[in-house]
Amino acid sequence: MSSLTDLGAAAMLAALRTGEVSSHELTRACLERIQDLDSSYRAFLTLTPELAMKTAAAADRRWMDWRKDPQTPPPPLLGIPLAVKDLLCLKDVRLTCGSRILDQFIAPFTATCVQRLLDAGMVPLGKTNTDEFAMGSSTENSAYQVTRNPWNLERVPGGSSGGSAAAVAAYLTPAAIGTDTGGSVRQPAAFCGVTGLKPTYGRVSRYGLVAFGSSLDSVGVLARSVEDVSLIFAQMAGVDPLDATSQDVPVPDCSMDGVKSLAGLRVGVPHEYFIAGISPDVEKAVRSAISVLEGLGAQIVEISLPHTSYALPVYYLIAPAEASANLARYDGVRYGLREGGRIPGDTLLAMFEKTRGLGFGAEVKRRIMLGTYALSAGYYDAYYGQAQKVRTLIKTDFDRAFEQVDVIAAPVAPSTAFKFGQHSDDPLAMYLEDVFTLPANLAGVPALAFPAGFDRQGLPVGLQLMGPHFREDLLLRTAHAYQLVTDWHRCLPPTPNLAKVN
Ligand code: GLN
């Protein structure tokens, strides 16, 4: 073992089980690596070293108890360090959502999915950077810092879960939690060369996830292998009485035992995902990944998802509309920042205006304005109402496709990681980065991104698999079969700082 931080979650568990390492050692190794390297990546917004070391010590005591008395199995993630996107509540820890408006806010409770991971034995290392309120595709919209892509420090890590993706790619943590409203787990996973799952809408509780687009938001996982993603996903999933949209559908067995061949699996390839504008390198890597699936026995079927081109305008009406309602709560009264309202003559309205004017960044303001417009009397039917109808057509596309095929394979994003500032002045160009990820959110289906090669500049390319509602197991098992015969997910970022690790 060259370095403890090289280990993925499953390998860490195996080493903890044999007693080869302690959670104390694993956690310390991650924290030291963060200390040494995160000034280059800037993936973390808040670190929780005391909480981490305390939790690790408790995990080690439990492992010792288990060794003395192996009757009761230890919790499934006992002693594994993890990072959490700073859009999810962890009690008594700062929660910023990448926004100034929540700068000093301390979470008063823990999100259900995070609590489930804690109950399963997770050791929380800290909170990772995000675009403000998860609005963005590059993490450049964070009010605090710019996170760098470990594959090339001049490039964005993708977004909005860019902090989580960079932390996993740079071996600062074996895995991290992200959120995905329109692609925010999958696109940064693809840009940073890691594996990321967006579960079915309703599969993982949203209680304690700060709302962006409530009908689209889902909590997912990023790690360096499908096996690790699956291990963690299994602990987060399941119905929660605190989230009325969470679904009581049994979580299928996501173990990877016996996965090898894909014989009998029908993989649909939608021609609408290979449009003009997609980078030729991305298309080449994606097509060759699809032929690897074919080589494993899958049957490749050309399919059509005819309403794909509407996903972008539909999403950019529905998501801002929901965001404008969800963000109305940041008024300077109940949460975080308050500006004005203290001097005589300062009205309540002035306080709202000053607080929101100073607290929100440009992209959040743009979304609030777009969303408020789309919902306003007179325009509601023409924009929001119409978008909802087209959303149904997009969902129907998927329903029809899944009568024909088991999973759908497609690119994650039209390009690989772009340079800082490349899309900063052009919101539309930034929104276009999401064309291939938005449909799964609009339809509510699960989707998985995983490494499928590199472009000519040495930047990772991802393959996306989408599946029927609640069939994350199909996606995970298919991708695992792929990872058994390919090495893309094992490649390390070649940054000078990481040269020592092999
Ligand atoms: N990039 C998309 C947006 O800006 C998706 C973000 C997300 O999934 N949170 O809305």
PDB file of N, CA and C in Angstrom, residues 317-376:
ATOM      1  N   LEU A 317     -36.646  27.303 -17.588  1.00  0.00           N
ATOM      2  CA  LEU A 317     -37.865  27.955 -17.091  1.00  0.00           C
ATOM      3  C   LEU A 317     -38.250  27.361 -15.735  1.00  0.00           C
ATOM      4  N   ILE A 318     -38.303  26.026 -15.688  1.00  0.00           N
ATOM      5  CA  ILE A 318     -38.793  25.374 -14.464  1.00  0.00           C
ATOM      6  C   ILE A 318     -37.828  25.573 -13.292  1.00  0.00           C
ATOM      7  N   ALA A 319     -36.530  25.343 -13.528  1.00  0.00           N
ATOM      8  CA  ALA A 319     -35.574  25.451 -12.408  1.00  0.00           C
ATOM      9  C   ALA A 319     -35.541  26.876 -11.844  1.00  0.00           C
ATOM     10  N   PRO A 320     -35.418  27.925 -12.667  1.00  0.00           N
ATOM     11  CA  PRO A 320     -35.449  29.280 -12.083  1.00  0.00           C
ATOM     12  C   PRO A 320     -36.798  29.603 -11.431  1.00  0.00           C
ATOM     13  N   ALA A 321     -37.902  29.102 -12.001  1.00  0.00           N
ATOM     14  CA  ALA A 321     -39.213  29.374 -11.388  1.00  0.00           C
ATOM     15  C   ALA A 321     -39.233  28.800  -9.962  1.00  0.00           C
ATOM     16  N   GLU A 322     -38.809  27.572  -9.830  1.00  0.00           N
ATOM     17  CA  GLU A 322     -38.812  26.957  -8.494  1.00  0.00           C
ATOM     18  C   GLU A 322     -37.792  27.648  -7.594  1.00  0.00           C
ATOM     19  N   ALA A 323     -36.646  28.020  -8.173  1.00  0.00           N
ATOM     20  CA  ALA A 323     -35.615  28.703  -7.378  1.00  0.00           C
ATOM     21  C   ALA A 323     -36.125  30.047  -6.874  1.00  0.00           C
ATOM     22  N   SER A 324     -36.865  30.761  -7.707  1.00  0.00           N
ATOM     23  CA  SER A 324     -37.311  32.096  -7.282  1.00  0.00           C
ATOM     24  C   SER A 324     -38.238  31.973  -6.078  1.00  0.00           C
ATOM     25  N   ALA A 325     -39.036  30.901  -6.040  1.00  0.00           N
ATOM     26  CA  ALA A 325     -39.900  30.681  -4.876  1.00  0.00           C
ATOM     27  C   ALA A 325     -39.069  30.223  -3.679  1.00  0.00           C
ATOM     28  N   ASN A 326     -38.163  29.267  -3.905  1.00  0.00           N
ATOM     29  CA  ASN A 326     -37.369  28.733  -2.790  1.00  0.00           C
ATOM     30  C   ASN A 326     -36.459  29.791  -2.164  1.00  0.00           C
ATOM     31  N   LEU A 327     -35.942  30.697  -2.966  1.00  0.00           N
ATOM     32  CA  LEU A 327     -34.979  31.671  -2.447  1.00  0.00           C
ATOM     33  C   LEU A 327     -35.650  32.905  -1.813  1.00  0.00           C
ATOM     34  N   ALA A 328     -36.978  32.929  -1.845  1.00  0.00           N
ATOM     35  CA  ALA A 328     -37.686  34.052  -1.223  1.00  0.00           C
ATOM     36  C   ALA A 328     -37.466  34.088   0.291  1.00  0.00           C
ATOM     37  N   ARG A 329     -37.064  32.956   0.850  1.00  0.00           N
ATOM     38  CA  ARG A 329     -36.907  32.883   2.314  1.00  0.00           C
ATOM     39  C   ARG A 329     -35.681  33.657   2.822  1.00  0.00           C
ATOM     40  N   TYR A 330     -34.749  33.963   1.943  1.00  0.00           N
ATOM     41  CA  TYR A 330     -33.543  34.683   2.395  1.00  0.00           C
ATOM     42  C   TYR A 330     -33.849  36.165   2.388  1.00  0.00           C
ATOM     43  N   ASP A 331     -34.373  36.631   3.501  1.00  0.00           N
ATOM     44  CA  ASP A 331     -34.918  37.985   3.556  1.00  0.00           C
ATOM     45  C   ASP A 331     -34.206  38.844   4.598  1.00  0.00           C
ATOM     46  N   GLY A 332     -33.171  38.310   5.221  1.00  0.00           N
ATOM     47  CA  GLY A 332     -32.470  39.081   6.243  1.00  0.00           C
ATOM     48  C   GLY A 332     -33.127  38.954   7.609  1.00  0.00           C
ATOM     49  N   VAL A 333     -34.289  38.335   7.646  1.00  0.00           N
ATOM     50  CA  VAL A 333     -34.991  38.198   8.925  1.00  0.00           C
ATOM     51  C   VAL A 333     -34.680  36.853   9.553  1.00  0.00           C
ATOM     52  N   ARG A 334     -34.801  35.818   8.734  1.00  0.00           N
ATOM     53  CA  ARG A 334     -34.716  34.478   9.311  1.00  0.00           C
ATOM     54  C   ARG A 334     -33.360  33.801   9.195  1.00  0.00           C
ATOM     55  N   TYR A 335     -32.610  34.102   8.134  1.00  0.00           N
ATOM     56  CA  TYR A 335     -31.347  33.384   7.933  1.00  0.00           C
ATOM     57  C   TYR A 335     -30.198  34.336   7.654  1.00  0.00           C
ATOM     58  N   GLY A 336     -29.047  33.934   8.103  1.00  0.00           N
ATOM     59  CA  GLY A 336     -27.781  34.505   7.651  1.00  0.00           C
ATOM     60  C   GLY A 336     -27.703  36.022   7.665  1.00  0.00           C
ATOM     61  N   LEU A 337     -27.204  36.533   6.529  1.00  0.00           N
ATOM     62  CA  LEU A 337     -26.869  37.943   6.403  1.00  0.00           C
ATOM     63  C   LEU A 337     -28.073  38.870   6.619  1.00  0.00           C
ATOM     64  N   ARG A 338     -27.849  40.007   7.300  1.00  0.00           N
ATOM     65  CA  ARG A 338     -28.850  41.084   7.332  1.00  0.00           C
ATOM     66  C   ARG A 338     -28.143  42.401   7.089  1.00  0.00           C
ATOM     67  N   GLU A 339     -28.618  43.149   6.123  1.00  0.00           N
ATOM     68  CA  GLU A 339     -28.050  44.456   5.826  1.00  0.00           C
ATOM     69  C   GLU A 339     -29.135  45.504   5.983  1.00  0.00           C
ATOM     70  N   GLY A 340     -28.800  46.588   6.635  1.00  0.00           N
ATOM     71  CA  GLY A 340     -29.773  47.679   6.779  1.00  0.00           C
ATOM     72  C   GLY A 340     -30.817  47.339   7.833  1.00  0.00           C
ATOM     73  N   GLY A 341     -31.806  48.234   7.952  1.00  0.00           N
ATOM     74  CA  GLY A 341     -32.895  47.989   8.893  1.00  0.00           C
ATOM     75  C   GLY A 341     -32.581  48.428  10.309  1.00  0.00           C
ATOM     76  N   ARG A 342     -31.360  48.927  10.508  1.00  0.00           N
ATOM     77  CA  ARG A 342     -30.995  49.291  11.877  1.00  0.00           C
ATOM     78  C   ARG A 342     -31.059  50.792  12.124  1.00  0.00           C
ATOM     79  N   ILE A 343     -30.915  51.547  11.054  1.00  0.00           N
ATOM     80  CA  ILE A 343     -30.912  53.005  11.251  1.00  0.00           C
ATOM     81  C   ILE A 343     -32.331  53.561  11.120  1.00  0.00           C
ATOM     82  N   PRO A 344     -32.675  54.601  11.871  1.00  0.00           N
ATOM     83  CA  PRO A 344     -34.023  55.152  11.809  1.00  0.00           C
ATOM     84  C   PRO A 344     -34.368  55.541  10.372  1.00  0.00           C
ATOM     85  N   GLY A 345     -35.557  55.267   9.973  1.00  0.00           N
ATOM     86  CA  GLY A 345     -35.989  55.617   8.614  1.00  0.00           C
ATOM     87  C   GLY A 345     -35.773  54.488   7.630  1.00  0.00           C
ATOM     88  N   ASP A 346     -34.962  53.495   8.010  1.00  0.00           N
ATOM     89  CA  ASP A 346     -34.715  52.345   7.138  1.00  0.00           C
ATOM     90  C   ASP A 346     -35.947  51.431   7.213  1.00  0.00           C
ATOM     91  N   THR A 347     -36.595  51.239   6.104  1.00  0.00           N
ATOM     92  CA  THR A 347     -37.821  50.439   6.140  1.00  0.00           C
ATOM     93  C   THR A 347     -37.496  48.954   6.041  1.00  0.00           C
ATOM     94  N   LEU A 348     -38.507  48.145   6.304  1.00  0.00           N
ATOM     95  CA  LEU A 348     -38.360  46.697   6.180  1.00  0.00           C
ATOM     96  C   LEU A 348     -38.001  46.338   4.730  1.00  0.00           C
ATOM     97  N   LEU A 349     -38.685  47.013   3.804  1.00  0.00           N
ATOM     98  CA  LEU A 349     -38.427  46.742   2.389  1.00  0.00           C
ATOM     99  C   LEU A 349     -36.977  47.063   2.028  1.00  0.00           C
ATOM    100  N   ALA A 350     -36.480  48.186   2.591  1.00  0.00           N
ATOM    101  CA  ALA A 350     -35.088  48.554   2.307  1.00  0.00           C
ATOM    102  C   ALA A 350     -34.150  47.473   2.830  1.00  0.00           C
ATOM    103  N   MET A 351     -34.494  46.913   3.975  1.00  0.00           N
ATOM    104  CA  MET A 351     -33.647  45.857   4.528  1.00  0.00           C
ATOM    105  C   MET A 351     -33.651  44.614   3.622  1.00  0.00           C
ATOM    106  N   PHE A 352     -34.838  44.236   3.171  1.00  0.00           N
ATOM    107  CA  PHE A 352     -34.915  43.094   2.234  1.00  0.00           C
ATOM    108  C   PHE A 352     -34.030  43.364   1.016  1.00  0.00           C
ATOM    109  N   GLU A 353     -34.183  44.573   0.464  1.00  0.00           N
ATOM    110  CA  GLU A 353     -33.480  44.890  -0.775  1.00  0.00           C
ATOM    111  C   GLU A 353     -31.970  44.888  -0.576  1.00  0.00           C
ATOM    112  N   LYS A 354     -31.552  45.501   0.525  1.00  0.00           N
ATOM    113  CA  LYS A 354     -30.094  45.567   0.767  1.00  0.00           C
ATOM    114  C   LYS A 354     -29.544  44.175   1.020  1.00  0.00           C
ATOM    115  N   THR A 355     -30.252  43.399   1.821  1.00  0.00           N
ATOM    116  CA  THR A 355     -29.769  42.061   2.158  1.00  0.00           C
ATOM    117  C   THR A 355     -29.645  41.209   0.901  1.00  0.00           C
ATOM    118  N   ARG A 356     -30.702  41.208   0.115  1.00  0.00           N
ATOM    119  CA  ARG A 356     -30.695  40.362  -1.084  1.00  0.00           C
ATOM    120  C   ARG A 356     -29.748  40.922  -2.150  1.00  0.00           C
ATOM    121  N   GLY A 357     -29.679  42.235  -2.215  1.00  0.00           N
ATOM    122  CA  GLY A 357     -28.785  42.874  -3.182  1.00  0.00           C
ATOM    123  C   GLY A 357     -27.336  42.525  -2.901  1.00  0.00           C
ATOM    124  N   LEU A 358     -26.954  42.542  -1.630  1.00  0.00           N
ATOM    125  CA  LEU A 358     -25.565  42.239  -1.268  1.00  0.00           C
ATOM    126  C   LEU A 358     -25.297  40.753  -1.135  1.00  0.00           C
ATOM    127  N   GLY A 359     -26.313  40.026  -0.666  1.00  0.00           N
ATOM    128  CA  GLY A 359     -26.103  38.615  -0.318  1.00  0.00           C
ATOM    129  C   GLY A 359     -26.040  37.686  -1.510  1.00  0.00           C
ATOM    130  N   PHE A 360     -26.806  37.986  -2.552  1.00  0.00           N
ATOM    131  CA  PHE A 360     -26.841  37.094  -3.714  1.00  0.00           C
ATOM    132  C   PHE A 360     -25.867  37.554  -4.794  1.00  0.00           C
ATOM    133  N   GLY A 361     -25.293  36.579  -5.495  1.00  0.00           N
ATOM    134  CA  GLY A 361     -24.421  36.887  -6.621  1.00  0.00           C
ATOM    135  C   GLY A 361     -25.216  37.044  -7.914  1.00  0.00           C
ATOM    136  N   ALA A 362     -24.497  37.364  -8.999  1.00  0.00           N
ATOM    137  CA  ALA A 362     -25.161  37.714 -10.262  1.00  0.00           C
ATOM    138  C   ALA A 362     -26.006  36.580 -10.830  1.00  0.00           C
ATOM    139  N   GLU A 363     -25.489  35.349 -10.790  1.00  0.00           N
ATOM    140  CA  GLU A 363     -26.236  34.245 -11.408  1.00  0.00           C
ATOM    141  C   GLU A 363     -27.525  33.960 -10.634  1.00  0.00           C
ATOM    142  N   VAL A 364     -27.439  34.036  -9.324  1.00  0.00           N
ATOM    143  CA  VAL A 364     -28.640  33.790  -8.503  1.00  0.00           C
ATOM    144  C   VAL A 364     -29.679  34.876  -8.780  1.00  0.00           C
ATOM    145  N   LYS A 365     -29.231  36.102  -8.882  1.00  0.00           N
ATOM    146  CA  LYS A 365     -30.172  37.189  -9.193  1.00  0.00           C
ATOM    147  C   LYS A 365     -30.804  36.968 -10.561  1.00  0.00           C
ATOM    148  N   ARG A 366     -29.982  36.543 -11.527  1.00  0.00           N
ATOM    149  CA  ARG A 366     -30.508  36.288 -12.879  1.00  0.00           C
ATOM    150  C   ARG A 366     -31.615  35.236 -12.821  1.00  0.00           C
ATOM    151  N   ARG A 367     -31.365  34.162 -12.060  1.00  0.00           N
ATOM    152  CA  ARG A 367     -32.362  33.085 -11.976  1.00  0.00           C
ATOM    153  C   ARG A 367     -33.634  33.568 -11.288  1.00  0.00           C
ATOM    154  N   ILE A 368     -33.465  34.362 -10.229  1.00  0.00           N
ATOM    155  CA  ILE A 368     -34.650  34.853  -9.512  1.00  0.00           C
ATOM    156  C   ILE A 368     -35.492  35.711 -10.453  1.00  0.00           C
ATOM    157  N   MET A 369     -34.823  36.526 -11.252  1.00  0.00           N
ATOM    158  CA  MET A 369     -35.570  37.387 -12.179  1.00  0.00           C
ATOM    159  C   MET A 369     -36.244  36.567 -13.275  1.00  0.00           C
ATOM    160  N   LEU A 370     -35.491  35.613 -13.846  1.00  0.00           N
ATOM    161  CA  LEU A 370     -36.080  34.749 -14.885  1.00  0.00           C
ATOM    162  C   LEU A 370     -37.291  34.008 -14.339  1.00  0.00           C
ATOM    163  N   GLY A 371     -37.113  33.448 -13.141  1.00  0.00           N
ATOM    164  CA  GLY A 371     -38.165  32.623 -12.542  1.00  0.00           C
ATOM    165  C   GLY A 371     -39.386  33.441 -12.158  1.00  0.00           C
ATOM    166  N   THR A 372     -39.160  34.626 -11.614  1.00  0.00           N
ATOM    167  CA  THR A 372     -40.271  35.469 -11.214  1.00  0.00           C
ATOM    168  C   THR A 372     -41.069  35.890 -12.447  1.00  0.00           C
ATOM    169  N   TYR A 373     -40.341  36.171 -13.516  1.00  0.00           N
ATOM    170  CA  TYR A 373     -40.993  36.557 -14.774  1.00  0.00           C
ATOM    171  C   TYR A 373     -41.849  35.398 -15.307  1.00  0.00           C
ATOM    172  N   ALA A 374     -41.238  34.196 -15.316  1.00  0.00           N
ATOM    173  CA  ALA A 374     -41.954  33.033 -15.865  1.00  0.00           C
ATOM    174  C   ALA A 374     -43.201  32.695 -15.056  1.00  0.00           C
ATOM    175  N   LEU A 375     -43.202  33.069 -13.779  1.00  0.00           N
ATOM    176  CA  LEU A 375     -44.343  32.727 -12.918  1.00  0.00           C
ATOM    177  C   LEU A 375     -45.357  33.864 -12.823  1.00  0.00           C
ATOM    178  N   SER A 376     -45.042  35.023 -13.396  1.00  0.00           N
ATOM    179  CA  SER A 376     -45.895  36.179 -13.138  1.00  0.00           C
ATOM    180  C   SER A 376     -47.221  36.071 -13.889  1.00  0.00           C
TER     181      SER A 376
END
